[in-house]
Amino acid sequence: MEMRSDGISRSPENILEAELGFFCLRKGPMIRLLPRRAGITWLAGAFLLATTASAQQKGPIAQASLRYDASREVSVQGTVMSYAENSSSAPFGPHVTLQTSSGVLDVHLGSAQLLQSNQFTLAAGDEIRVIGENVTLRTGPQFLARLVQKGNQALALRSASGFPLRPAGKSSGKGAL
């Protein structure tokens, strides 16, 4: 055993304790203190992992409710109260306010260009049938129409996965040379 100039012994145990960062020269209290700290550290780590796992489980559920799901589609019929080709609030694009048997419904119709290219017009007083899904956006509840029917004319506005359709491009009839 070595003795330092300050009178502290340099036994192999004390050297090891100093190298590991345990600056306690008495062996008894350190042995009792270390398991308590390890237990508290383990408990804090387990709590952190549990809350992280809980947050990850909630994430996909919340995200899934924001996605368009064709299995949740409903069909509504009603009278057009008003039609706006371009909304100033999200979701942007054509909106129709529809009076149904269960109340007033704000319906998003996808792309105005698609309606125009198919000569699909709407005016107050028109009777229409809409198939789509009611979703909650930041701005509030919104009905996203996938199909709209007025009389004998029906038009697909969204894909089965909920993406708004666009009008097909017109070809010029000229081949590339």
Coordinates of C-alpha atoms in Angstrom, one line a residue:
M1 CA 0.0 0.0 0.0
E2 CA 1.4 3.4 -1.0
M3 CA 1.0 6.5 1.2
R4 CA 0.7 9.9 -0.4
S5 CA 2.2 13.1 1.0
D6 CA -1.2 14.2 2.3
G7 CA -1.6 11.0 4.4
I8 CA -4.2 9.3 2.2
S9 CA -3.4 5.7 1.4
R10 CA -3.2 4.7 -2.3
S11 CA -4.5 1.1 -2.1
P12 CA -5.7 -0.5 -5.3
E13 CA -9.3 -0.1 -4.2
N14 CA -8.9 3.6 -3.6
I15 CA -7.2 4.1 -7.0
L16 CA -10.0 2.2 -8.7
E17 CA -12.6 4.3 -6.9
A18 CA -10.8 7.5 -7.9
E19 CA -10.6 6.4 -11.6
L20 CA -14.3 5.5 -11.7
G21 CA -15.2 8.9 -10.3
F22 CA -16.2 7.6 -6.8
F23 CA -14.4 10.1 -4.6
C24 CA -15.5 8.4 -1.4
L25 CA -12.6 6.8 0.5
R26 CA -14.9 4.8 2.8
K27 CA -16.1 1.6 1.2
G28 CA -19.3 1.0 3.3
P29 CA -21.4 4.1 2.4
M30 CA -20.4 4.0 -1.3
I31 CA -21.6 0.4 -1.7
R32 CA -25.0 1.4 -0.3
L33 CA -25.2 4.7 -2.3
L34 CA -24.3 3.1 -5.6
P35 CA -27.3 0.7 -5.8
R36 CA -29.7 3.5 -4.8
R37 CA -28.4 5.7 -7.6
A38 CA -28.5 2.8 -10.1
G39 CA -32.0 2.0 -9.0
I40 CA -33.1 5.6 -9.5
T41 CA -31.4 5.9 -12.8
W42 CA -33.0 2.6 -14.0
L43 CA -36.4 3.8 -12.8
A44 CA -36.0 7.1 -14.6
G45 CA -34.9 5.3 -17.8
A46 CA -37.8 3.0 -17.7
F47 CA -40.2 5.9 -17.2
L48 CA -38.7 7.7 -20.2
L49 CA -39.0 4.6 -22.4
A50 CA -42.6 4.1 -21.4
T51 CA -43.6 7.6 -22.2
T52 CA -41.8 7.5 -25.5
A53 CA -43.5 4.2 -26.4
S54 CA -46.9 5.7 -25.4
A55 CA -46.3 8.8 -27.6
Q56 CA -45.3 6.6 -30.6
Q57 CA -48.5 4.5 -30.2
K58 CA -50.7 7.6 -30.2
G59 CA -48.9 9.1 -33.3
P60 CA -50.0 6.7 -36.0
I61 CA -53.6 6.6 -34.7
A62 CA -53.8 10.4 -34.9
Q63 CA -52.2 10.4 -38.3
A64 CA -54.5 7.7 -39.6
S65 CA -57.6 9.7 -38.8
L66 CA -56.3 12.5 -41.0
R67 CA -56.1 10.3 -44.1
Y68 CA -59.0 9.8 -46.4
D69 CA -60.5 6.4 -46.0
A70 CA -63.0 5.1 -48.6
S71 CA -64.4 2.6 -46.0
R72 CA -65.7 5.7 -44.0
E73 CA -67.5 7.2 -47.0
V74 CA -71.1 8.3 -46.7
S75 CA -73.7 9.4 -49.2
V76 CA -75.6 12.6 -48.6
Q77 CA -78.3 14.3 -50.6
G78 CA -79.5 17.9 -50.4
T79 CA -80.2 21.3 -51.9
V80 CA -77.4 23.6 -52.9
M81 CA -77.6 26.8 -50.8
S82 CA -74.5 28.4 -52.3
Y83 CA -71.6 27.6 -54.5
A84 CA -68.1 29.2 -54.5
E85 CA -65.6 28.3 -57.2
N86 CA -62.6 29.3 -55.1
S87 CA -62.6 29.4 -51.3
S88 CA -60.5 31.9 -49.4
S89 CA -60.0 29.4 -46.5
A90 CA -58.5 25.9 -46.5
P91 CA -59.0 23.6 -48.2
F92 CA -58.8 25.9 -51.2
G93 CA -60.9 25.3 -54.3
P94 CA -64.6 24.9 -55.0
H95 CA -67.0 24.6 -52.1
V96 CA -70.7 24.1 -52.0
T97 CA -73.0 24.7 -49.0
L98 CA -75.5 21.9 -48.9
Q99 CA -78.8 21.8 -47.0
T100 CA -79.4 18.2 -46.0
S101 CA -82.1 16.5 -43.9
S102 CA -79.6 16.6 -41.0
G103 CA -78.4 20.1 -41.3
V104 CA -76.0 22.4 -43.3
L105 CA -72.9 20.8 -44.7
D106 CA -69.8 22.5 -46.2
V107 CA -68.5 20.3 -49.0
H108 CA -65.1 20.6 -50.7
L109 CA -65.4 19.6 -54.4
G110 CA -61.7 19.2 -55.3
S111 CA -60.5 21.0 -58.4
A112 CA -62.4 23.8 -60.1
Q113 CA -60.7 23.1 -63.4
L114 CA -62.1 19.5 -63.3
L115 CA -65.6 20.8 -62.8
Q116 CA -65.2 23.3 -65.7
S117 CA -63.6 20.8 -68.1
N118 CA -66.6 18.5 -67.6
Q119 CA -69.1 21.3 -67.9
F120 CA -70.4 20.5 -64.4
T121 CA -72.1 23.6 -63.0
L122 CA -73.8 24.1 -59.7
A123 CA -76.2 26.9 -58.6
A124 CA -78.5 27.6 -55.6
G125 CA -81.5 25.3 -55.6
D126 CA -79.8 22.4 -57.4
E127 CA -80.5 19.0 -55.9
I128 CA -77.3 16.9 -55.7
R129 CA -76.0 13.7 -54.2
V130 CA -72.4 13.6 -52.8
I131 CA -70.3 10.7 -51.7
G132 CA -67.3 11.4 -49.5
E133 CA -66.0 11.6 -46.0
N134 CA -66.4 14.0 -43.2
V135 CA -63.0 15.0 -41.7
T136 CA -61.8 17.4 -39.1
L137 CA -59.2 19.9 -40.3
R138 CA -57.6 22.8 -38.3
T139 CA -60.3 25.1 -39.6
G140 CA -63.1 22.7 -38.4
P141 CA -65.2 19.9 -39.9
Q142 CA -65.1 19.5 -43.6
F143 CA -66.8 17.1 -46.0
L144 CA -64.4 16.0 -48.8
A145 CA -66.5 14.9 -51.8
R146 CA -65.1 12.0 -53.9
L147 CA -68.2 11.8 -56.2
V148 CA -70.9 14.3 -57.0
Q149 CA -74.1 13.7 -59.0
K150 CA -76.6 16.2 -60.3
G151 CA -79.4 14.7 -62.3
N152 CA -77.9 12.2 -64.7
Q153 CA -74.5 13.7 -64.6
A154 CA -71.9 12.2 -62.2
L155 CA -68.3 13.2 -61.7
A156 CA -65.4 11.7 -59.8
L157 CA -63.6 14.4 -57.9
R158 CA -61.1 12.4 -55.9
S159 CA -59.2 9.1 -56.2
A160 CA -60.1 6.3 -53.8
S161 CA -57.3 7.4 -51.6
G162 CA -58.7 11.0 -51.4
F163 CA -56.4 12.9 -53.7
P164 CA -58.1 15.5 -55.8
L165 CA -58.3 14.6 -59.5
R166 CA -57.2 17.0 -62.2
P167 CA -58.5 17.3 -65.7
A168 CA -56.8 15.2 -68.4
G169 CA -54.3 17.1 -70.5
K170 CA -55.4 17.9 -74.0
S171 CA -53.1 16.7 -76.8
S172 CA -52.5 19.0 -79.7
G173 CA -52.8 16.2 -82.2
K174 CA -49.4 16.8 -83.6
G175 CA -46.7 14.2 -83.4
A176 CA -43.2 15.1 -82.3
L177 CA -40.6 15.2 -85.1

